[in-house]
GROMACS .gro file of C-alpha atoms in nm:
model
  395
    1UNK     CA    1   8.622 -10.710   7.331
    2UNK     CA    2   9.006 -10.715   7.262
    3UNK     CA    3   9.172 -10.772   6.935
    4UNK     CA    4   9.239 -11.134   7.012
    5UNK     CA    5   8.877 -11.193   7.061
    6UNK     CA    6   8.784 -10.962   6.739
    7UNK     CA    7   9.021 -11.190   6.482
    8UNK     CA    8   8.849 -11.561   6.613
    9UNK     CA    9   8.505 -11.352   6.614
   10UNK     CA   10   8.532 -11.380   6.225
   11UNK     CA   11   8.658 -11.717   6.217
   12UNK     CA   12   8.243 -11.849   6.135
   13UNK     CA   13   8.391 -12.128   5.889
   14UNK     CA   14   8.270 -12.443   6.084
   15UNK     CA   15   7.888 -12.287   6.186
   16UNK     CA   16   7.851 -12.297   5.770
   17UNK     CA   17   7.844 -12.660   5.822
   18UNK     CA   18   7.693 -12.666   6.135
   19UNK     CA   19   7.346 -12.436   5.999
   20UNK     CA   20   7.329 -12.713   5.710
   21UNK     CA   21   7.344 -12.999   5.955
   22UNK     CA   22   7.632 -13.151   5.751
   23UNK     CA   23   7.944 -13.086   6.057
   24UNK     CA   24   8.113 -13.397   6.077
   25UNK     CA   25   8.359 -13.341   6.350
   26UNK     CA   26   8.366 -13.433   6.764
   27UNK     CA   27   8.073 -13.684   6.718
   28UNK     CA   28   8.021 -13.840   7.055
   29UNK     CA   29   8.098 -14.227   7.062
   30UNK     CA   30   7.926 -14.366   7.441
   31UNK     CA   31   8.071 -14.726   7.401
   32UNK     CA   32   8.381 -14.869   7.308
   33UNK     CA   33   8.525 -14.866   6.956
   34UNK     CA   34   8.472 -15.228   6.753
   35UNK     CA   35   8.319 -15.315   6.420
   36UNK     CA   36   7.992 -15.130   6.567
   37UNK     CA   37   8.005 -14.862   6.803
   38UNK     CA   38   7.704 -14.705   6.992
   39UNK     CA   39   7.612 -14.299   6.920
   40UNK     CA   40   7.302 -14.134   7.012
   41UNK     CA   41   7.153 -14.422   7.137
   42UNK     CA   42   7.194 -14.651   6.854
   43UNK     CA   43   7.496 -14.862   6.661
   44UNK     CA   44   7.644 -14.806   6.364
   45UNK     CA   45   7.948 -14.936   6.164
   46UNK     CA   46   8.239 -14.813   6.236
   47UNK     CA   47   8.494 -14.768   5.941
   48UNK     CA   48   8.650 -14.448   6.082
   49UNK     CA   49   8.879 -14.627   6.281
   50UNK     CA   50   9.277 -14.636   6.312
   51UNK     CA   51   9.251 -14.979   6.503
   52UNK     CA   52   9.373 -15.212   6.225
   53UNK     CA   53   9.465 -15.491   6.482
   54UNK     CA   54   9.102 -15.498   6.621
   55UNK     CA   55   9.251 -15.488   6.949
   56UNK     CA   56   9.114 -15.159   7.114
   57UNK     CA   57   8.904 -15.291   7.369
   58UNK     CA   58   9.056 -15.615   7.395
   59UNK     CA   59   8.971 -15.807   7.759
   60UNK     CA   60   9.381 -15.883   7.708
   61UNK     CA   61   9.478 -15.545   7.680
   62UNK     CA   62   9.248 -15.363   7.883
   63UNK     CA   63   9.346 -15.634   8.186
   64UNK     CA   64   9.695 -15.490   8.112
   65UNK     CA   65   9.629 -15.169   8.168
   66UNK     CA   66   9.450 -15.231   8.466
   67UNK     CA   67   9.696 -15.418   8.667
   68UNK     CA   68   9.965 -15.121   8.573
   69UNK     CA   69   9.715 -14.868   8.752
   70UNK     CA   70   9.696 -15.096   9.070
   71UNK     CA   71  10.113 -15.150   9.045
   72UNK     CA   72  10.196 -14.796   8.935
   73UNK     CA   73   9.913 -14.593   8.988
   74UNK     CA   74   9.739 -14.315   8.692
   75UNK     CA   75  10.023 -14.105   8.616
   76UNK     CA   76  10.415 -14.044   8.613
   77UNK     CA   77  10.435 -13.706   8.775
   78UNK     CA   78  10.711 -13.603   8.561
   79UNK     CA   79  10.896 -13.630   8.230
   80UNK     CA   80  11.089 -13.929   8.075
   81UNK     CA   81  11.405 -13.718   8.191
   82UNK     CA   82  11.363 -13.633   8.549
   83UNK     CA   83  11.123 -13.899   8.785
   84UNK     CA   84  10.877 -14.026   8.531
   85UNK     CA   85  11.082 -14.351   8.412
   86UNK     CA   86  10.929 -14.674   8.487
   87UNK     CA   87  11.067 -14.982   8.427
   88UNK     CA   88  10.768 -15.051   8.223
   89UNK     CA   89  10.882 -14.784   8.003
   90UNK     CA   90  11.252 -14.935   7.976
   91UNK     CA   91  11.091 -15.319   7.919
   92UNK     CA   92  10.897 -15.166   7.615
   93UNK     CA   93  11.144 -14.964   7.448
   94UNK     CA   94  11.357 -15.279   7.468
   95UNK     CA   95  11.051 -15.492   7.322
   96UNK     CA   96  11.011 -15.211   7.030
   97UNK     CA   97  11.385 -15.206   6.966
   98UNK     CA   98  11.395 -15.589   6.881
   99UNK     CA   99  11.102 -15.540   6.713
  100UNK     CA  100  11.180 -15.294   6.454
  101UNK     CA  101  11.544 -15.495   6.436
  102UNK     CA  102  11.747 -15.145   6.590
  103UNK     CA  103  11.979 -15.131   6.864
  104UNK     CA  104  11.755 -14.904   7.068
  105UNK     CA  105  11.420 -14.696   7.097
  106UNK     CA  106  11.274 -14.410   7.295
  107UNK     CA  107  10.852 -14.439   7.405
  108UNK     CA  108  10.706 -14.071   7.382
  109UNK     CA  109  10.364 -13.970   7.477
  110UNK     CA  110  10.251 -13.935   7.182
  111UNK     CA  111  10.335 -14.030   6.821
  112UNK     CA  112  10.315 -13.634   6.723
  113UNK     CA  113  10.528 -13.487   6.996
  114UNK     CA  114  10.801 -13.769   6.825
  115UNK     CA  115  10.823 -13.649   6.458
  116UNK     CA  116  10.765 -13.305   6.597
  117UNK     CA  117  11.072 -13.356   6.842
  118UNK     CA  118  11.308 -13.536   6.680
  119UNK     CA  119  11.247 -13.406   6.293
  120UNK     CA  120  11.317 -13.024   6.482
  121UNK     CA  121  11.685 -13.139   6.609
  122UNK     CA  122  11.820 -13.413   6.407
  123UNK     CA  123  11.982 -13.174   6.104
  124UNK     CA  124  12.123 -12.840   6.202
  125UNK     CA  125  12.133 -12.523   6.007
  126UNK     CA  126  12.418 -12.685   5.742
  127UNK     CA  127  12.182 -12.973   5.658
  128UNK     CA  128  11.867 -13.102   5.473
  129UNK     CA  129  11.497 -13.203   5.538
  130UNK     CA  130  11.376 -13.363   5.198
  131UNK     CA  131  10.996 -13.436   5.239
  132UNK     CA  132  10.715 -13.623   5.038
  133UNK     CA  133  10.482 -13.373   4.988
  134UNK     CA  134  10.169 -13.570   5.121
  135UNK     CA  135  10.353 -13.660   5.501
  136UNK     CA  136  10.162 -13.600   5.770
  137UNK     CA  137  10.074 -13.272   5.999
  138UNK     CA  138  10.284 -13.392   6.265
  139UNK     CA  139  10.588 -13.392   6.016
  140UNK     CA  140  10.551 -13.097   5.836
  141UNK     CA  141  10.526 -12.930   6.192
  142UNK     CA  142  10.886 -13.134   6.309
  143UNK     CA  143  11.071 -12.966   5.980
  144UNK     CA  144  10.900 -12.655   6.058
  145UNK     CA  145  11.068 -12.614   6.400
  146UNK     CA  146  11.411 -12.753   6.260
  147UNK     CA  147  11.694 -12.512   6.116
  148UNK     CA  148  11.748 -12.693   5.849
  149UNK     CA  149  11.643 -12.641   5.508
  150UNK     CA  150  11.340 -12.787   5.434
  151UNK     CA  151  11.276 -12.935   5.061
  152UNK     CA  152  10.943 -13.128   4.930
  153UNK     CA  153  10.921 -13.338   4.610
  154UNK     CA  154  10.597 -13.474   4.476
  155UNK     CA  155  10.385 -13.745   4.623
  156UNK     CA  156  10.601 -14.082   4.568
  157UNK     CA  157  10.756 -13.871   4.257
  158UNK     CA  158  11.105 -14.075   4.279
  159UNK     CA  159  11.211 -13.831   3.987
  160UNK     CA  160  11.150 -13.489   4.186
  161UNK     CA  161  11.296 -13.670   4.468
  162UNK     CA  162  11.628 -13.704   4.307
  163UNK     CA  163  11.615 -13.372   4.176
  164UNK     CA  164  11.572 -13.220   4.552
  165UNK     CA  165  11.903 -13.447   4.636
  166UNK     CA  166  12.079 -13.294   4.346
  167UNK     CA  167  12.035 -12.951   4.554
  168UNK     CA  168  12.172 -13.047   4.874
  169UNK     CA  169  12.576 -12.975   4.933
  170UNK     CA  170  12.723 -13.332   4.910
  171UNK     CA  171  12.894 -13.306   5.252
  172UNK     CA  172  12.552 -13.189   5.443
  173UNK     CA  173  12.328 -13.431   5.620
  174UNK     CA  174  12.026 -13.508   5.390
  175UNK     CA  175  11.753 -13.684   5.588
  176UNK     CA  176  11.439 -13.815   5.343
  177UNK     CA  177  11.129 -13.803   5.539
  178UNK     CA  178  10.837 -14.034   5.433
  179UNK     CA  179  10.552 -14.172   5.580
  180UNK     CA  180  10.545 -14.570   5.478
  181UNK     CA  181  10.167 -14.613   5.466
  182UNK     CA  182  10.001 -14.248   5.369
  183UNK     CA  183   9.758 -14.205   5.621
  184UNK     CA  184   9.451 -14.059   5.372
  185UNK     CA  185   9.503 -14.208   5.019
  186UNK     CA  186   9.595 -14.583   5.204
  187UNK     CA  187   9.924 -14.623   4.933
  188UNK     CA  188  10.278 -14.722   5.022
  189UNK     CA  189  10.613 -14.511   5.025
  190UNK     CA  190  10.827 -14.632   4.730
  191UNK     CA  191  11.129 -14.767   4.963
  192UNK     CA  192  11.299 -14.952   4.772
  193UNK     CA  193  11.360 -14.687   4.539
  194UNK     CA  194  11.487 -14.431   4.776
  195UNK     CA  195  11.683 -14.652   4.954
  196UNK     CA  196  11.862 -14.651   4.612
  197UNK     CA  197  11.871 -14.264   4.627
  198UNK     CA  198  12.002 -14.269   4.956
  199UNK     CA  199  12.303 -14.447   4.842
  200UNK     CA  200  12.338 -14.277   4.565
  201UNK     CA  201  12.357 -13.971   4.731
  202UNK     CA  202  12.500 -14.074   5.082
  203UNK     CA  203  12.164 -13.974   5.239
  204UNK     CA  204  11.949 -14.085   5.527
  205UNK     CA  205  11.615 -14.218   5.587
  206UNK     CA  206  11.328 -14.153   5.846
  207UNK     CA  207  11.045 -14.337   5.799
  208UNK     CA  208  10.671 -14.329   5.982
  209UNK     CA  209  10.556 -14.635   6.043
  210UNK     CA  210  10.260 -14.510   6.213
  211UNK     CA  211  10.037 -14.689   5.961
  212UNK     CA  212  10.198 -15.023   5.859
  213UNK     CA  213  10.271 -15.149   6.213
  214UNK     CA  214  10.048 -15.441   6.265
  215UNK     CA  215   9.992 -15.415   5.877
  216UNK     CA  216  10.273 -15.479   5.689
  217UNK     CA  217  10.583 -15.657   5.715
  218UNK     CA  218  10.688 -16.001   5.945
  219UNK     CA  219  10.452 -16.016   6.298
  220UNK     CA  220  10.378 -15.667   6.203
  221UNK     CA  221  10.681 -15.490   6.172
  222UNK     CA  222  10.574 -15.221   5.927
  223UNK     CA  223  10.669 -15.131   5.579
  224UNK     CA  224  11.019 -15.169   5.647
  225UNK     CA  225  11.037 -15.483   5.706
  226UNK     CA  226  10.754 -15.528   5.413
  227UNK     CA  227  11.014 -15.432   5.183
  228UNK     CA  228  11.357 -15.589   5.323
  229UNK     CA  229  11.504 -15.247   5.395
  230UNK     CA  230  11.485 -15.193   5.799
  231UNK     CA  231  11.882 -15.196   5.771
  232UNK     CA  232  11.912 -14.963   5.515
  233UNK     CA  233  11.648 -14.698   5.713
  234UNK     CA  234  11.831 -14.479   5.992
  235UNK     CA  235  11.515 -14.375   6.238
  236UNK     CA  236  11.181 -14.570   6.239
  237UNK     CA  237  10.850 -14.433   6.444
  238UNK     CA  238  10.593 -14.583   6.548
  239UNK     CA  239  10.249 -14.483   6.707
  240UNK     CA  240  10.032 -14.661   6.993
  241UNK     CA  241   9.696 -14.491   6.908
  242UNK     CA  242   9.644 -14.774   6.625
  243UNK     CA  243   9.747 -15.076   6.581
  244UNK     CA  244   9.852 -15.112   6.968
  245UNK     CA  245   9.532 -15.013   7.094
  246UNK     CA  246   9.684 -14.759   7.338
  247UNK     CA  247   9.812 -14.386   7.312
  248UNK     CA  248  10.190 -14.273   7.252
  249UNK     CA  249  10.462 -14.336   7.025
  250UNK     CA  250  10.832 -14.443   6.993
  251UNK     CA  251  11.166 -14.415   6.803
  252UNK     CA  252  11.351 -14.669   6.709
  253UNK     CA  253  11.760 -14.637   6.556
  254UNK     CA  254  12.118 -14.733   6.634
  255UNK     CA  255  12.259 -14.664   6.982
  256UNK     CA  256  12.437 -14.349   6.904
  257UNK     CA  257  12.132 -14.145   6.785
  258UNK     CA  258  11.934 -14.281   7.043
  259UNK     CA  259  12.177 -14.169   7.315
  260UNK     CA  260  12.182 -13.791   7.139
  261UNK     CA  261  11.774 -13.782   7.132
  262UNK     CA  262  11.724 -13.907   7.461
  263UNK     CA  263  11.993 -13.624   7.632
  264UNK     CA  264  11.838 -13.387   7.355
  265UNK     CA  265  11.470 -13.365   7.207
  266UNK     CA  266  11.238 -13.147   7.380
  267UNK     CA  267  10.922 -13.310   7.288
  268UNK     CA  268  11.083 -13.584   7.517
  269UNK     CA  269  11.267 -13.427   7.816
  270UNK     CA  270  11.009 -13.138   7.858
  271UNK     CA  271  10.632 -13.387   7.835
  272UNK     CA  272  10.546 -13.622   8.147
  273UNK     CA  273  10.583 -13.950   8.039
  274UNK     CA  274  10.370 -14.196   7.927
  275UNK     CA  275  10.116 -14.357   8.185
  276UNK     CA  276  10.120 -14.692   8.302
  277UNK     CA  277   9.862 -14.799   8.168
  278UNK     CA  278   9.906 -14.691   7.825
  279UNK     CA  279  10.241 -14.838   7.778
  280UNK     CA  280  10.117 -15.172   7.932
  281UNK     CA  281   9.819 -15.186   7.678
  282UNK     CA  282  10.045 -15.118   7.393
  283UNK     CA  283  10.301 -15.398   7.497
  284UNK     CA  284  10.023 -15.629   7.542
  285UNK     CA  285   9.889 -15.537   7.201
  286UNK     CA  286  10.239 -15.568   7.078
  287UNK     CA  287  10.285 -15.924   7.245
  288UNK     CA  288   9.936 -16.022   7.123
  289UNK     CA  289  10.061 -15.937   6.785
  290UNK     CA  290  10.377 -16.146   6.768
  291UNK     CA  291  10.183 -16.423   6.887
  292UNK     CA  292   9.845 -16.421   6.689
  293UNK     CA  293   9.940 -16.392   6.280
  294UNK     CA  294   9.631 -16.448   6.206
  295UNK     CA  295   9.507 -16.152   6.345
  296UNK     CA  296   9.692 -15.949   6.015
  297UNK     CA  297   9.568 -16.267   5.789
  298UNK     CA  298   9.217 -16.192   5.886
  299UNK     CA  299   9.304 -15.774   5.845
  300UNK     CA  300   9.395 -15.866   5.496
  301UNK     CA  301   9.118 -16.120   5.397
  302UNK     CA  302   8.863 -15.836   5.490
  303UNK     CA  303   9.106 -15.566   5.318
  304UNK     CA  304   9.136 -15.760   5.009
  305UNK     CA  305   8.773 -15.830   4.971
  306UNK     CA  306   8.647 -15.427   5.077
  307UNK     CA  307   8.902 -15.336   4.767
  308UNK     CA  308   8.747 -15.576   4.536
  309UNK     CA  309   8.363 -15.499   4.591
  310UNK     CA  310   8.441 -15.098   4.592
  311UNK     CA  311   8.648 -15.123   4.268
  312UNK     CA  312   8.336 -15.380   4.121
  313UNK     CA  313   8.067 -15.084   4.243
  314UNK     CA  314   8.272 -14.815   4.049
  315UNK     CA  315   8.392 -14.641   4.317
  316UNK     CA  316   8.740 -14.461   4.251
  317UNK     CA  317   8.968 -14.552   4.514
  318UNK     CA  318   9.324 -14.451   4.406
  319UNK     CA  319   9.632 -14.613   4.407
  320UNK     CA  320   9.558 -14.807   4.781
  321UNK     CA  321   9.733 -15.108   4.878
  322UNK     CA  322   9.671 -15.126   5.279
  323UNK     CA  323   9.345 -15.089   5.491
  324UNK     CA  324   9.316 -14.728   5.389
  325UNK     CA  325   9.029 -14.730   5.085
  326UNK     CA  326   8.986 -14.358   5.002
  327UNK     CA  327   8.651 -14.306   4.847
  328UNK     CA  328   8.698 -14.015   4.628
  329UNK     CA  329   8.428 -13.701   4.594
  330UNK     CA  330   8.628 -13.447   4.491
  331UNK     CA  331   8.418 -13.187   4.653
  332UNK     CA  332   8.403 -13.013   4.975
  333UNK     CA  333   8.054 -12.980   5.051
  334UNK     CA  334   7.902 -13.305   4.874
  335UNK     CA  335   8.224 -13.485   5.111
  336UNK     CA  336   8.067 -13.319   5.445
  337UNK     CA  337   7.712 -13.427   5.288
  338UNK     CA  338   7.860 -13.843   5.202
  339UNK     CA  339   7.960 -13.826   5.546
  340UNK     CA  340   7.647 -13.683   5.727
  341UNK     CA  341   7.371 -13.967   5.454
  342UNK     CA  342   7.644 -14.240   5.581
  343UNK     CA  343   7.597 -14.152   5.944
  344UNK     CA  344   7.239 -14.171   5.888
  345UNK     CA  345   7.244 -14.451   5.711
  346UNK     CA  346   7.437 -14.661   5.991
  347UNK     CA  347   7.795 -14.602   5.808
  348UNK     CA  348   8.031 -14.410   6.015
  349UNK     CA  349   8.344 -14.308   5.788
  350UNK     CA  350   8.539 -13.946   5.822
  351UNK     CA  351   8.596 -13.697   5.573
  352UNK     CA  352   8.965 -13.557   5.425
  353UNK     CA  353   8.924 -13.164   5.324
  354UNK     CA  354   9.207 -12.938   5.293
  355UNK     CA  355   9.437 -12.891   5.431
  356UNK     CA  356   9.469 -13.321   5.472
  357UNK     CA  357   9.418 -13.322   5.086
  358UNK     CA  358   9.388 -13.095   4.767
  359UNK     CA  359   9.113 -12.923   4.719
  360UNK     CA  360   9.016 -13.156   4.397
  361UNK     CA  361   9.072 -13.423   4.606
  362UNK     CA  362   8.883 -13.474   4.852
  363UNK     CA  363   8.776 -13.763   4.994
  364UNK     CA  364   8.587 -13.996   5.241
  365UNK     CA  365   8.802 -14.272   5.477
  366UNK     CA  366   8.698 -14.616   5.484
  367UNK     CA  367   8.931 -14.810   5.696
  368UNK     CA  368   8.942 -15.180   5.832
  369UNK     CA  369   9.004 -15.369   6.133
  370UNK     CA  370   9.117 -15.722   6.170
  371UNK     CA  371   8.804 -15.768   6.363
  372UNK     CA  372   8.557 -15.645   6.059
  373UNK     CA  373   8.352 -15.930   5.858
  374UNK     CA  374   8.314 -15.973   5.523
  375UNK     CA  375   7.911 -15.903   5.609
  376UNK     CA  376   7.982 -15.579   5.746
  377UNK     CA  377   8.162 -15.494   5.503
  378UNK     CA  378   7.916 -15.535   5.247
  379UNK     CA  379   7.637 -15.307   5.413
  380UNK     CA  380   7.867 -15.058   5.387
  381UNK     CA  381   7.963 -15.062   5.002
  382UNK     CA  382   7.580 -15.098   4.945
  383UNK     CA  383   7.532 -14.813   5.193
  384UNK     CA  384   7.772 -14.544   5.063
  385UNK     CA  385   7.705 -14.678   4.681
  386UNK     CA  386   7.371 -14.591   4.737
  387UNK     CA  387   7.445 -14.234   4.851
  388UNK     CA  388   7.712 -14.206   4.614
  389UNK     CA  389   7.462 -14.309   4.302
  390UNK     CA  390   7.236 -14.069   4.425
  391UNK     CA  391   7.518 -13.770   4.470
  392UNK     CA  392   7.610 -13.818   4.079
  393UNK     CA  393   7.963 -13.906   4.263
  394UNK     CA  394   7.912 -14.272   4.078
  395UNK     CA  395   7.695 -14.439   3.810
   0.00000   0.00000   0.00000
């Protein structure tokens, strides 16, 4: 056995979980996500999902991406750069770039390979990467390959913000990195606020938007637009693994930055291109969108009324103001345990451990879709209040 093979030999960490029959990871879903999914042979609710919109699964969207296979076949053969442009591609960057109110917008593969990608070229070794220290893996690994220098401030701390600011050399690029929606604790970036920072301090703005499109803002345009600041933000992203009920992700900005990432980011020249029929579901998701607002109405009736009966049942769910309800349990093992009594009890939800949170605050996920009911919701707070009362998580 070589040395390679001796250093993962050690690595035992997940069969801990595993012996105790509390591993929550890779469970096997045999149907297609929705409110109720089927696994090991029987349903259970699913509030583990990303798919806000309720669209995954769609007949709309899935009809979509079956006419692209019969027009343009399974794959692209090739990267964005070299033969693996379709016109489909073009149409929906177009579509995103109107959407997000930005001259232009470049359609990646996937929503990590873009804030990997761009994050690692857009400030050079003069300039500055200013963080929130909660943004998300694919972020912190985007400033990580950049030669800039890399600053964090504390979790929507506007203060510590300005104080990282008041390090950077005035005639530097500083770009402020934030997700808008926080992916685990469900709570918004404080926008307005460093907007005003950003002007203060001539700075820019990149923003994730992973989370609040089809959530927040006009026809879904994400936090952004939520807050009237899409103007004052330099580079928006965007995913298709949520809300668009597809897989990939985009960046939106003004013409000029475009041009320099599409001749220039590696995450996009050097990965095949998206397939057809993942960029038609997410432009039919997008177009079903724009045309059904009642599809976010419903998201938010259901939202609204999951945040109520959790806060009524005692449950401490942060500072939360999207689909996102963290249920805290500020433990590692009784999280893994929450997660394994929900399964069984018919409640499928995921659990945040380090390194996704702090140690003291860990958590389980309980997320909506436009598509949940009121009724389904409820068997679920009596579910996990049951297992939570009996944990000593909650009186």
């Amino acid at each position: 056995m070589g040395l390679l093979q001796e250093k993962f030999k050690q690595y035992r960490e997940p069969q801990k979980y595993m012996a105790a029959d509390v591993y929550p990871y890779f469970r096997e879903i045999t149907g297609k996500q929705g409110t109720e999914v089927e696994m090991d042979g029987h349903k259970v609710l699913m509030f583990g999902s990303n798919a806000y919109t309720g669209l995954t699964g769609d007949p709309r969207v899935e009809a979509a991406a079956k006419a692209a296979i019969d027009k343009y076949g399974t794959g692209c053969a090739g990267s964005r750069f070299l033969n693996g442009t379709l016109d489909l591609h073009v149409q929906l960057e177009k579509e995103l770039a109107a959407f997000e109110g930005k001259d232009e917008a470049l359609v990646f593969s996937t929503g990590f390979s873009v804030n990997a990608g761009v994050l690692a070229i857009v400030c050079g070794r003069e300039d500055y990467i200013i963080c929130d220290d909660r943004n998300h893996a694919s972020i912190v690994d985007g400033r990580r390959l950049s030669f800039a220098t890399c600053l964090k401030y504390k979790h929507n701390d506007m203060e510590d913000l300005e104080k990282q600011l008041q390090k950077c050399r005035p005639e530097s690029i500083k770009m402020i990195v934030v997700d808008g929606v926080f992916s685990m604790e469900g709570d918004l970036a404080n926008l307005p606020e460093i907007v005003r920072l950003k002007k203060k301090y001539n700075a820019s703005i990149y923003v994730d938007e992973a989370h609040g499109l089809g959530v927040f803002g006009k026809e879904g345009r994400g936090v952004c637009d939520h807050f009237g600041v899409t103007d004052d933000v330099d580079i928006i992203m965007g995913t298709f693994s949520k809300s668009l009920a597809s897989i990939g992700g985009f960046v939106a900005a003004d013409f000029d930055t475009i041009n320099y990432l599409r001749h220039a980011c590696r995450t996009y020249i050097f990965s095949a291109s998206n397939t057809p029929a993942a960029t038609a579901a997410a432009m039919e998701a997008l177009h079903i969108i724009r045309r059904e607002p009642e599809r976010m109405e419903r998201l938010w009736k259901v939202t609204n009324y999951a945040l109520k009966r959790f806060r009524e049942e005692g449950f401490e769910i942060g500072d939360t103001e999207s689909p996102i309800i963290p249920l805290y349990v500020r433990d590692v093992a009784k999280t893994f345990l929450v997660t394994k009594l929900s399964y069984d009890a018919g409640v499928f939800i995921n659990p945040v451990i380090p390194p996704a949170c702090a140690p003291q605050d860990t958590l389980v996920r309980f997320a909506l879709m436009a598509t949940h009911t009121e009724e389904q919701v409820e068997r679920g707070v009596q579910a996990l209040k049951k297992i939570f009362v009996e944990q000593g998580i909650i009186k």
